[in-house]
């Protein structure tokens, strides 16, 4: 267990629906990254937050949005879902300080759109 | 924009043997960090090894070591004495050290099979 908590672990929904994925970094960690991993694909960067503010944006669709709350947990909202949105969604936090920084990943949320 | 390329979709190795996974990247920057992450069947992403570009010495972590060739923009991972538990997807990743740059860029991965 990395200490980065993602819920739910699995989510099954239908096309056109809206879902919310939740991520809680470890206590004291300020950053949250969201990545999408489609079947047998690499990780695509979606968005990053640091201490409540958006810091970097990747190829995130307009149907997707995210935010980081004052308690530092983050939510990724996916709306008007399509079959192609089925993927493993990872949350990660940047840890280790300036000299040893690395990404610490949660266990992911597997989204299946039927 | 920086890119990371892993040209080997799949590799196989006999148990106890050595295998090398390749990674190349494209960047115009001189200072950055490189990583290898392992994704076993559980799908959890686990850091294997980290390398700073300003360090000439190759990083090692037990049976895992890298061959970092900065001029060639190459960052290969060597796994010695391969074990069945090493079977996984391996992802190479790049992160700029430039101030104000935060995202990690991942390659498409190499699936490693370990044969008993």
Coordinates of N, CA and C in Angstrom, one line a residue:
Chain A
X1 N 0.9 -1.2 0.0 CA 0.0 0.0 0.0 C 0.9 1.2 0.0
X2 N 0.7 2.1 -1.0 CA 1.6 3.3 -1.2 C 1.2 4.4 -0.3
X3 N 0.0 4.4 0.2 CA -0.5 5.5 1.0 C -1.3 6.5 0.2
X4 N -1.3 6.4 -1.1 CA -2.1 7.2 -1.9 C -3.4 6.4 -2.2
X5 N -4.5 6.9 -1.7 CA -5.8 6.2 -1.7 C -6.7 6.6 -2.8
X6 N -7.1 5.6 -3.6 CA -8.1 5.9 -4.7 C -9.4 5.1 -4.5
X7 N -10.5 5.8 -4.7 CA -11.8 5.1 -4.6 C -12.7 5.6 -5.7
X8 N -13.6 4.7 -6.2 CA -13.6 3.3 -6.0 C -12.5 2.5 -6.7
X9 N -12.3 1.3 -6.5 CA -11.3 0.5 -7.2 C -11.9 0.1 -8.6
X10 N -13.2 -0.2 -8.6 CA -13.8 -0.5 -9.9 C -15.1 0.3 -10.1
X11 N -15.4 0.6 -11.3 CA -16.6 1.4 -11.6 C -17.1 0.9 -12.9
X12 N -18.4 0.5 -12.9 CA -19.0 0.1 -14.2 C -20.2 1.0 -14.4
X13 N -20.3 1.6 -15.6 CA -21.3 2.5 -15.9 C -21.7 2.5 -17.4
X14 N -22.7 3.3 -17.8 CA -23.1 3.2 -19.2 C -22.7 4.5 -19.9
X15 N -22.8 4.4 -21.2 CA -22.4 5.6 -22.0 C -23.4 6.7 -21.7
X16 N -22.8 7.9 -21.7 CA -23.6 9.1 -21.4 C -23.7 9.5 -20.0
X17 N -23.2 8.6 -19.1 CA -23.3 8.9 -17.7 C -22.1 9.7 -17.2
X18 N -22.2 10.1 -15.9 CA -21.1 10.9 -15.3 C -20.6 10.2 -14.0
X19 N -19.3 10.2 -13.8 CA -18.7 9.5 -12.7 C -17.7 10.4 -12.0
X20 N -17.5 10.2 -10.8 CA -16.4 10.9 -10.0 C -15.5 9.9 -9.4
X21 N -14.2 10.1 -9.7 CA -13.1 9.3 -9.1 C -12.4 10.2 -8.0
X22 N -12.1 9.5 -6.9 CA -11.5 10.2 -5.8 C -10.1 9.8 -5.5
X23 N -9.3 10.7 -5.0 CA -7.9 10.4 -4.7 C -7.5 11.2 -3.4
X24 N -6.9 10.5 -2.5 CA -6.3 11.2 -1.3 C -4.9 10.9 -1.2
X25 N -4.0 11.9 -1.3 CA -2.6 11.7 -1.1 C -2.3 11.4 0.3
X26 N -1.0 11.0 0.6 CA -0.6 10.8 2.0 C -0.6 12.1 2.7
X27 N -0.7 12.0 4.0 CA -0.7 13.2 4.9 C 0.5 14.0 4.6
X28 N 0.4 15.3 4.3 CA 1.5 16.1 4.1 C 1.9 16.3 2.7
X29 N 1.5 15.4 1.8 CA 1.8 15.5 0.4 C 0.8 16.4 -0.3
X30 N 1.3 17.4 -1.0 CA 0.5 18.5 -1.5 C 0.1 18.3 -3.0
X31 N 0.7 17.5 -3.7 CA 0.5 17.4 -5.1 C -0.4 16.1 -5.5
X32 N -1.2 16.3 -6.5 CA -1.9 15.2 -7.1 C -1.8 15.2 -8.6
X33 N -1.5 14.1 -9.2 CA -1.4 13.9 -10.6 C -2.5 12.9 -11.0
X34 N -3.1 13.2 -12.2 CA -4.1 12.2 -12.7 C -3.5 11.7 -14.1
X35 N -3.5 10.3 -14.2 CA -3.1 9.7 -15.4 C -4.2 8.7 -15.9
X36 N -4.3 8.6 -17.2 CA -5.2 7.6 -17.8 C -4.4 6.5 -18.5
X37 N -4.7 5.3 -18.2 CA -4.0 4.1 -18.9 C -5.1 3.3 -19.6
X38 N -5.2 3.4 -20.9 CA -6.1 2.6 -21.7 C -5.4 1.2 -21.9
X39 N -6.2 0.3 -22.3 CA -5.8 -1.1 -22.4 C -4.5 -1.2 -23.1
X40 N -3.5 -1.8 -22.4 CA -2.2 -2.1 -23.0 C -1.5 -0.8 -23.6
X41 N -1.8 0.3 -23.0 CA -1.2 1.6 -23.4 C -0.4 2.1 -22.3
X42 N 0.4 3.1 -22.7 CA 1.2 3.9 -21.7 C 0.3 4.8 -20.8
X43 N 0.9 5.5 -20.0 CA 0.1 6.4 -19.1 C 0.1 7.8 -19.8
X44 N -1.2 8.3 -19.9 CA -1.4 9.6 -20.5 C -1.6 10.6 -19.4
X45 N -0.9 11.7 -19.4 CA -1.0 12.7 -18.3 C -2.3 13.5 -18.6
X46 N -3.1 13.6 -17.5 CA -4.3 14.4 -17.6 C -4.1 15.8 -17.0
X47 N -3.8 15.8 -15.7 CA -3.8 17.1 -15.0 C -3.1 17.0 -13.7
X48 N -2.5 18.1 -13.2 CA -1.8 18.1 -11.9 C -2.3 19.2 -11.1
X49 N -2.4 19.0 -9.8 CA -2.7 20.0 -8.8 C -1.7 20.0 -7.7
X50 N -1.5 21.2 -7.2 CA -0.5 21.4 -6.1 C -1.2 22.4 -5.1
X51 N -1.4 21.8 -3.9 CA -1.9 22.6 -2.8 C -3.2 23.4 -3.3
X52 N -4.0 22.7 -4.0 CA -5.3 23.3 -4.4 C -5.4 24.0 -5.7
X53 N -4.2 24.2 -6.3 CA -4.2 25.0 -7.6 C -3.7 24.1 -8.7
X54 N -4.3 24.3 -9.9 CA -3.9 23.6 -11.1 C -2.5 24.1 -11.5
X55 N -1.7 23.1 -11.7 CA -0.3 23.4 -12.1 C 0.1 23.0 -13.5
X56 N -0.5 22.0 -14.0 CA -0.1 21.5 -15.3 C -1.3 20.8 -15.9
X57 N -1.5 20.9 -17.2 CA -2.6 20.3 -17.9 C -2.1 19.5 -19.1
X58 N -2.6 18.3 -19.2 CA -2.2 17.5 -20.4 C -3.3 17.4 -21.4
X59 N -3.4 16.2 -22.0 CA -4.5 16.0 -23.0 C -5.8 15.6 -22.3
X60 N -6.3 16.5 -21.5 CA -7.6 16.2 -20.8 C -8.7 16.7 -21.6
X61 N -9.7 15.8 -21.9 CA -10.8 16.2 -22.7 C -11.7 17.2 -21.9
X62 N -12.5 18.0 -22.7 CA -13.3 19.0 -22.1 C -14.4 18.3 -21.3
X63 N -14.8 17.1 -21.6 CA -15.8 16.4 -20.8 C -15.2 16.0 -19.4
X64 N -13.9 16.1 -19.2 CA -13.3 15.7 -18.0 C -13.0 17.0 -17.2
X65 N -13.1 17.0 -15.9 CA -12.7 18.1 -15.1 C -12.2 17.5 -13.8
X66 N -11.4 18.3 -13.1 CA -10.8 17.9 -11.8 C -10.7 19.1 -10.9
X67 N -10.5 18.8 -9.6 CA -10.2 19.8 -8.6 C -9.5 19.2 -7.4
X68 N -8.8 20.0 -6.7 CA -8.2 19.6 -5.4 C -8.8 20.5 -4.3
X69 N -9.3 19.8 -3.3 CA -10.0 20.5 -2.2 C -9.0 20.9 -1.1
X70 N -9.5 21.8 -0.2 CA -8.6 22.3 0.9 C -8.0 21.2 1.7
X71 N -8.7 20.0 1.8 CA -8.0 18.9 2.6 C -7.1 18.1 1.7
X72 N -6.9 18.6 0.5 CA -5.9 18.1 -0.5 C -6.3 16.8 -1.2
X73 N -7.5 16.3 -0.9 CA -8.0 15.2 -1.7 C -8.4 15.8 -3.1
X74 N -8.4 15.0 -4.1 CA -8.8 15.4 -5.4 C -9.9 14.5 -6.0
X75 N -10.6 15.1 -6.9 CA -11.7 14.4 -7.6 C -11.5 14.6 -9.1
X76 N -11.7 13.6 -9.9 CA -11.7 13.6 -11.3 C -13.1 13.3 -11.8
X77 N -13.7 14.2 -12.5 CA -15.1 14.1 -12.9 C -15.1 13.8 -14.4
X78 N -15.7 12.7 -14.8 CA -15.8 12.3 -16.2 C -17.3 12.3 -16.6
X79 N -17.7 13.1 -17.6 CA -19.1 13.2 -18.0 C -19.3 12.8 -19.4
X80 N -20.5 12.6 -19.8 CA -20.9 12.2 -21.1 C -20.0 11.0 -21.6
X81 N -19.9 10.0 -20.8 CA -19.0 9.0 -21.0 C -19.2 8.2 -22.3
X82 N -18.1 7.9 -22.9 CA -18.1 7.1 -24.1 C -17.3 5.8 -23.9
X83 N -17.5 4.8 -24.8 CA -16.9 3.5 -24.7 C -15.4 3.7 -24.5
X84 N -14.8 4.6 -25.3 CA -13.4 4.8 -25.3 C -12.8 5.4 -24.0
X85 N -13.7 5.8 -23.1 CA -13.2 6.3 -21.8 C -12.9 5.2 -20.9
X86 N -13.2 4.0 -21.2 CA -12.9 2.8 -20.4 C -11.4 2.7 -20.3
X87 N -10.9 2.7 -19.0 CA -9.4 2.8 -18.8 C -9.2 2.6 -17.3
X88 N -7.9 2.5 -17.0 CA -7.5 2.5 -15.6 C -7.0 3.9 -15.3
X89 N -7.6 4.6 -14.3 CA -7.2 6.0 -14.0 C -6.4 5.9 -12.7
X90 N -5.2 6.5 -12.9 CA -4.3 6.5 -11.7 C -4.2 7.9 -11.2
X91 N -4.1 8.0 -9.9 CA -3.8 9.2 -9.1 C -2.4 9.0 -8.6
X92 N -1.6 10.0 -8.6 CA -0.2 9.9 -8.0 C 0.1 11.2 -7.3
X93 N 1.1 11.1 -6.4 CA 1.6 12.2 -5.7 C 3.1 12.3 -5.9
X94 N 3.6 13.5 -6.0 CA 5.0 13.7 -6.1 C 5.6 13.8 -4.7
X95 N 6.6 12.9 -4.4 CA 7.1 12.7 -3.1 C 8.6 12.7 -3.2
X96 N 9.3 12.8 -2.0 CA 10.7 12.6 -2.0 C 11.5 13.9 -1.9
X97 N 10.9 15.1 -2.0 CA 11.7 16.3 -2.0 C 12.4 16.6 -3.2
X98 N 13.1 17.8 -3.3 CA 13.7 18.3 -4.5 C 14.8 17.3 -5.0
X99 N 15.5 16.7 -4.1 CA 16.7 15.9 -4.5 C 16.3 14.4 -4.8
X100 N 15.1 14.0 -4.5 CA 14.8 12.6 -4.7 C 13.3 12.5 -5.1
X101 N 12.9 13.4 -5.9 CA 11.5 13.4 -6.3 C 11.1 12.3 -7.2
X102 N 9.9 11.7 -6.9 CA 9.4 10.6 -7.7 C 7.9 10.6 -7.6
X103 N 7.2 9.9 -8.4 CA 5.8 9.7 -8.3 C 5.4 8.5 -7.5
X104 N 4.5 8.7 -6.6 CA 4.0 7.6 -5.8 C 2.5 7.4 -6.2
X105 N 2.2 6.2 -6.7 CA 0.9 6.0 -7.3 C -0.1 5.3 -6.4
X106 N -1.3 5.6 -6.6 CA -2.4 4.9 -6.0 C -2.6 3.6 -6.8
X107 N -3.6 2.8 -6.3 CA -3.8 1.5 -7.0 C -4.7 1.6 -8.2
X108 N -5.2 2.8 -8.4 CA -6.0 3.0 -9.6 C -7.5 2.7 -9.5
X109 N -8.3 3.3 -10.4 CA -9.7 3.1 -10.5 C -9.9 2.5 -11.9
X110 N -10.4 1.3 -12.0 CA -10.7 0.7 -13.3 C -12.1 1.1 -13.7
X111 N -12.2 1.9 -14.7 CA -13.5 2.4 -15.2 C -13.9 1.5 -16.5
X112 N -15.1 1.0 -16.4 CA -15.7 0.3 -17.6 C -16.9 1.0 -18.0
X113 N -17.0 1.4 -19.3 CA -18.1 2.1 -19.8 C -18.8 1.1 -20.8
X114 N -20.0 0.7 -20.5 CA -20.7 -0.3 -21.3 C -21.8 0.3 -22.2
Chain B
X1 N 8.5 19.4 -27.7 CA 8.0 18.6 -26.6 C 8.8 17.4 -26.4
X2 N 8.9 17.0 -25.2 CA 9.7 15.8 -24.9 C 8.9 14.5 -25.2
X3 N 9.6 13.5 -25.6 CA 9.0 12.2 -25.9 C 9.8 11.1 -25.3
X4 N 9.2 10.0 -25.0 CA 9.8 8.8 -24.5 C 9.4 7.6 -25.4
X5 N 10.4 6.9 -25.9 CA 10.1 5.8 -26.8 C 10.7 4.5 -26.2
X6 N 9.8 3.5 -26.1 CA 10.2 2.1 -25.8 C 9.9 1.3 -27.0
X7 N 10.9 0.8 -27.7 CA 10.7 0.2 -29.0 C 10.4 -1.3 -28.9
X8 N 10.5 -1.9 -27.7 CA 10.3 -3.3 -27.5 C 9.0 -3.5 -26.8
X9 N 7.9 -3.9 -27.5 CA 6.6 -4.1 -26.9 C 6.7 -5.3 -25.9
X10 N 7.5 -6.3 -26.2 CA 7.6 -7.5 -25.4 C 9.0 -8.1 -25.4
X11 N 9.4 -8.6 -24.3 CA 10.7 -9.3 -24.1 C 10.5 -10.5 -23.3
X12 N 11.3 -11.5 -23.5 CA 11.3 -12.7 -22.7 C 12.7 -13.0 -22.2
X13 N 12.8 -13.6 -21.0 CA 14.0 -13.9 -20.4 C 13.9 -15.2 -19.6
X14 N 14.9 -16.0 -19.6 CA 14.9 -17.2 -18.8 C 15.2 -16.8 -17.3
X15 N 14.5 -17.5 -16.4 CA 14.8 -17.3 -15.0 C 16.3 -17.4 -14.7
X16 N 16.8 -16.5 -13.9 CA 18.2 -16.4 -13.5 C 19.1 -15.8 -14.6
X17 N 18.6 -15.5 -15.7 CA 19.4 -14.8 -16.8 C 19.2 -13.3 -16.7
X18 N 19.9 -12.6 -17.5 CA 19.9 -11.1 -17.5 C 19.2 -10.6 -18.8
X19 N 18.5 -9.6 -18.6 CA 17.7 -9.0 -19.7 C 17.9 -7.4 -19.7
X20 N 17.9 -6.8 -20.8 CA 18.0 -5.4 -20.9 C 16.8 -4.8 -21.7
X21 N 16.1 -3.8 -21.1 CA 15.0 -3.2 -21.7 C 15.5 -1.8 -22.2
X22 N 15.1 -1.4 -23.4 CA 15.6 -0.2 -24.0 C 14.6 1.0 -23.8
X23 N 15.1 2.1 -23.7 CA 14.3 3.4 -23.7 C 15.2 4.5 -24.3
X24 N 14.5 5.2 -25.2 CA 15.2 6.5 -25.7 C 14.2 7.6 -25.5
X25 N 14.8 8.8 -25.4 CA 13.9 10.0 -25.2 C 14.5 11.1 -26.0
X26 N 13.6 12.1 -26.2 CA 14.0 13.2 -27.0 C 13.7 14.5 -26.1
X27 N 14.8 15.3 -26.0 CA 14.6 16.5 -25.2 C 15.8 17.4 -25.6
X28 N 15.5 18.7 -25.5 CA 16.5 19.7 -25.7 C 17.1 20.3 -24.4
X29 N 16.6 19.7 -23.3 CA 17.1 20.2 -22.0 C 18.3 19.4 -21.6
X30 N 19.0 20.0 -20.7 CA 20.3 19.4 -20.2 C 20.1 18.8 -18.8
X31 N 19.0 19.2 -18.1 CA 18.8 18.7 -16.7 C 17.4 18.1 -16.6
X32 N 17.4 16.9 -16.2 CA 16.1 16.2 -16.1 C 16.3 14.9 -15.3
X33 N 15.2 14.2 -15.1 CA 15.3 13.0 -14.3 C 14.6 11.9 -15.2
X34 N 15.1 10.7 -15.0 CA 14.6 9.5 -15.7 C 14.3 8.4 -14.7
X35 N 13.2 7.7 -15.1 CA 12.7 6.7 -14.1 C 12.4 5.4 -14.9
X36 N 12.4 4.3 -14.2 CA 11.8 3.0 -14.6 C 10.7 2.6 -13.6
X37 N 9.5 2.4 -14.1 CA 8.4 1.9 -13.2 C 8.0 0.5 -13.7
X38 N 7.6 -0.3 -12.7 CA 7.2 -1.6 -12.9 C 5.7 -1.7 -12.7
X39 N 5.0 -2.4 -13.6 CA 3.5 -2.6 -13.3 C 3.2 -4.1 -13.4
X40 N 3.2 -4.8 -12.3 CA 2.9 -6.2 -12.3 C 1.4 -6.5 -12.6
X41 N 1.0 -7.7 -12.7 CA -0.4 -8.0 -13.0 C -1.4 -7.3 -12.0
X42 N -1.0 -7.0 -10.8 CA -1.8 -6.3 -9.9 C -2.2 -4.9 -10.4
X43 N -1.4 -4.4 -11.4 CA -1.5 -3.1 -12.0 C -1.1 -1.9 -11.2
X44 N -0.5 -2.2 -10.0 CA 0.1 -1.2 -9.2 C 1.3 -0.7 -9.9
X45 N 1.6 0.6 -9.9 CA 2.8 1.2 -10.5 C 3.8 1.3 -9.3
X46 N 5.0 0.7 -9.6 CA 6.0 0.7 -8.5 C 7.3 1.2 -9.1
X47 N 7.9 2.2 -8.4 CA 9.2 2.7 -8.9 C 10.3 1.7 -8.7
X48 N 11.1 1.5 -9.8 CA 12.2 0.5 -9.8 C 13.5 1.3 -9.6
X49 N 13.7 2.4 -10.3 CA 15.0 3.0 -10.3 C 14.8 4.5 -10.8
X50 N 15.7 5.3 -10.3 CA 15.7 6.8 -10.7 C 17.1 7.2 -11.0
X51 N 17.2 8.1 -12.0 CA 18.5 8.6 -12.5 C 18.4 10.1 -12.7
X52 N 19.4 10.8 -12.1 CA 19.5 12.3 -12.4 C 20.4 12.5 -13.6
X53 N 20.0 13.3 -14.5 CA 20.8 13.5 -15.7 C 22.2 14.1 -15.5
X54 N 22.3 14.9 -14.4 CA 23.6 15.5 -14.1 C 24.6 14.5 -13.5
X55 N 24.1 13.4 -13.1 CA 25.0 12.4 -12.6 C 25.5 11.4 -13.7
X56 N 26.8 11.3 -13.8 CA 27.4 10.4 -14.8 C 27.3 8.9 -14.3
X57 N 27.3 8.7 -13.0 CA 27.3 7.4 -12.5 C 25.9 6.8 -12.7
X58 N 25.9 5.5 -13.2 CA 24.6 4.9 -13.4 C 24.0 4.4 -12.1
X59 N 22.7 4.6 -12.0 CA 22.0 4.2 -10.8 C 21.9 2.6 -10.7
X60 N 21.9 2.1 -9.5 CA 21.7 0.7 -9.3 C 20.8 0.5 -8.1
X61 N 20.0 -0.5 -8.1 CA 19.1 -0.9 -7.0 C 19.1 -2.5 -7.0
X62 N 19.9 -3.0 -6.2 CA 20.0 -4.5 -6.1 C 20.2 -5.1 -7.5
X63 N 19.3 -5.9 -8.0 CA 19.5 -6.6 -9.3 C 19.2 -5.7 -10.5
X64 N 18.7 -4.5 -10.2 CA 18.4 -3.6 -11.3 C 19.4 -2.5 -11.4
X65 N 19.8 -2.2 -12.7 CA 20.8 -1.2 -12.9 C 20.4 -0.5 -14.3
X66 N 20.9 0.7 -14.5 CA 20.6 1.4 -15.7 C 21.9 1.6 -16.5
X67 N 21.8 1.8 -17.8 CA 22.9 2.3 -18.6 C 22.4 3.6 -19.2
X68 N 22.9 4.7 -18.6 CA 22.4 6.0 -19.0 C 23.5 6.6 -19.9
X69 N 23.1 6.9 -21.2 CA 23.9 7.5 -22.2 C 23.3 8.8 -22.6
X70 N 23.8 9.9 -21.9 CA 23.1 11.2 -22.1 C 23.2 11.7 -23.5
X71 N 24.4 11.6 -24.1 CA 24.6 12.1 -25.5 C 23.7 11.3 -26.5
X72 N 23.5 10.1 -26.3 CA 22.7 9.2 -27.1 C 21.2 9.3 -26.7
X73 N 20.9 9.9 -25.6 CA 19.5 10.0 -25.1 C 18.9 8.6 -24.9
X74 N 19.7 7.8 -24.3 CA 19.3 6.4 -24.1 C 19.4 6.1 -22.6
X75 N 18.4 5.3 -22.1 CA 18.3 4.9 -20.7 C 17.8 3.5 -20.6
X76 N 18.6 2.5 -20.6 CA 18.2 1.2 -20.6 C 18.2 0.6 -19.2
X77 N 17.4 -0.4 -19.0 CA 17.3 -1.0 -17.7 C 17.8 -2.5 -17.8
X78 N 18.7 -2.8 -17.0 CA 19.3 -4.2 -16.9 C 18.8 -4.9 -15.7
X79 N 18.2 -6.0 -15.9 CA 17.7 -6.9 -14.7 C 18.6 -8.1 -14.7
X80 N 19.3 -8.3 -13.6 CA 20.2 -9.4 -13.5 C 19.5 -10.5 -12.6
X81 N 19.9 -11.8 -12.9 CA 19.3 -12.9 -12.1 C 17.8 -12.8 -12.1
X82 N 17.2 -12.8 -13.2 CA 15.8 -12.5 -13.4 C 15.0 -13.6 -12.5
X83 N 13.9 -13.1 -11.9 CA 13.1 -13.9 -11.1 C 11.6 -13.9 -11.7
X84 N 10.9 -14.9 -11.3 CA 9.5 -15.0 -11.8 C 8.7 -13.7 -11.4
X85 N 9.0 -13.1 -10.3 CA 8.3 -12.0 -9.8 C 8.7 -10.7 -10.6
X86 N 9.7 -10.8 -11.5 CA 10.0 -9.6 -12.3 C 9.1 -9.5 -13.5
X87 N 8.3 -10.5 -13.8 CA 7.3 -10.5 -14.9 C 6.4 -9.3 -14.7
X88 N 6.3 -8.4 -15.6 CA 5.5 -7.2 -15.5 C 5.6 -6.3 -16.7
X89 N 4.9 -5.3 -16.8 CA 5.1 -4.2 -17.7 C 6.1 -3.2 -17.1
X90 N 7.0 -2.8 -17.9 CA 8.0 -1.8 -17.4 C 7.9 -0.5 -18.3
X91 N 7.8 0.6 -17.6 CA 7.6 1.9 -18.2 C 8.8 2.8 -17.9
X92 N 9.3 3.4 -18.9 CA 10.3 4.4 -18.8 C 9.6 5.8 -18.7
X93 N 10.2 6.7 -17.9 CA 9.5 8.0 -17.7 C 10.6 9.1 -17.6
X94 N 10.2 10.3 -18.1 CA 11.0 11.5 -18.1 C 10.4 12.6 -17.4
X95 N 11.2 13.3 -16.6 CA 10.6 14.5 -16.0 C 11.7 15.6 -16.1
X96 N 11.3 16.7 -16.6 CA 12.2 17.9 -16.7 C 12.5 18.4 -15.4
X97 N 13.7 18.9 -15.2 CA 14.1 19.6 -14.0 C 13.9 21.1 -14.1
X98 N 13.4 21.5 -15.2 CA 13.2 23.0 -15.4 C 12.2 23.5 -14.4
X99 N 12.4 24.6 -13.8 CA 11.5 25.2 -12.9 C 10.2 25.5 -13.6
X100 N 9.1 25.1 -13.0 CA 7.8 25.4 -13.5 C 7.3 24.2 -14.4
X101 N 8.1 23.2 -14.5 CA 7.7 22.0 -15.3 C 7.5 20.9 -14.4
X102 N 6.3 20.2 -14.5 CA 6.0 19.3 -13.4 C 5.6 17.9 -13.9
X103 N 5.2 17.8 -15.2 CA 4.6 16.5 -15.6 C 5.7 15.5 -15.9
X104 N 5.3 14.2 -15.7 CA 6.1 13.1 -16.0 C 5.6 12.5 -17.3
X105 N 6.5 12.2 -18.2 CA 6.1 11.7 -19.5 C 6.5 10.2 -19.6
X106 N 5.6 9.4 -19.9 CA 5.8 7.9 -19.9 C 5.9 7.4 -21.3
X107 N 6.7 6.3 -21.5 CA 6.7 5.5 -22.7 C 5.6 4.6 -22.7
X108 N 5.4 3.8 -23.8 CA 4.3 2.9 -24.0 C 4.5 1.6 -23.3
X109 N 5.7 1.3 -22.8 CA 5.9 0.1 -22.0 C 6.5 -1.0 -22.7
X110 N 7.2 -1.9 -22.0 CA 7.7 -3.2 -22.5 C 7.2 -4.3 -21.5
X111 N 6.5 -5.3 -22.1 CA 6.0 -6.4 -21.3 C 7.1 -7.4 -21.2
X112 N 7.5 -7.7 -20.0 CA 8.6 -8.7 -19.7 C 8.0 -10.0 -19.2
X113 N 8.3 -11.1 -19.9 CA 7.9 -12.4 -19.5 C 9.2 -13.1 -19.0
X114 N 9.0 -13.8 -17.9 CA 10.1 -14.6 -17.3 C 9.7 -16.0 -17.4
X115 N 10.6 -16.8 -18.1 CA 10.3 -18.2 -18.3 C 11.0 -19.1 -17.3
X116 N 10.3 -20.0 -16.7 CA 10.8 -20.9 -15.7 C 11.7 -22.0 -16.3

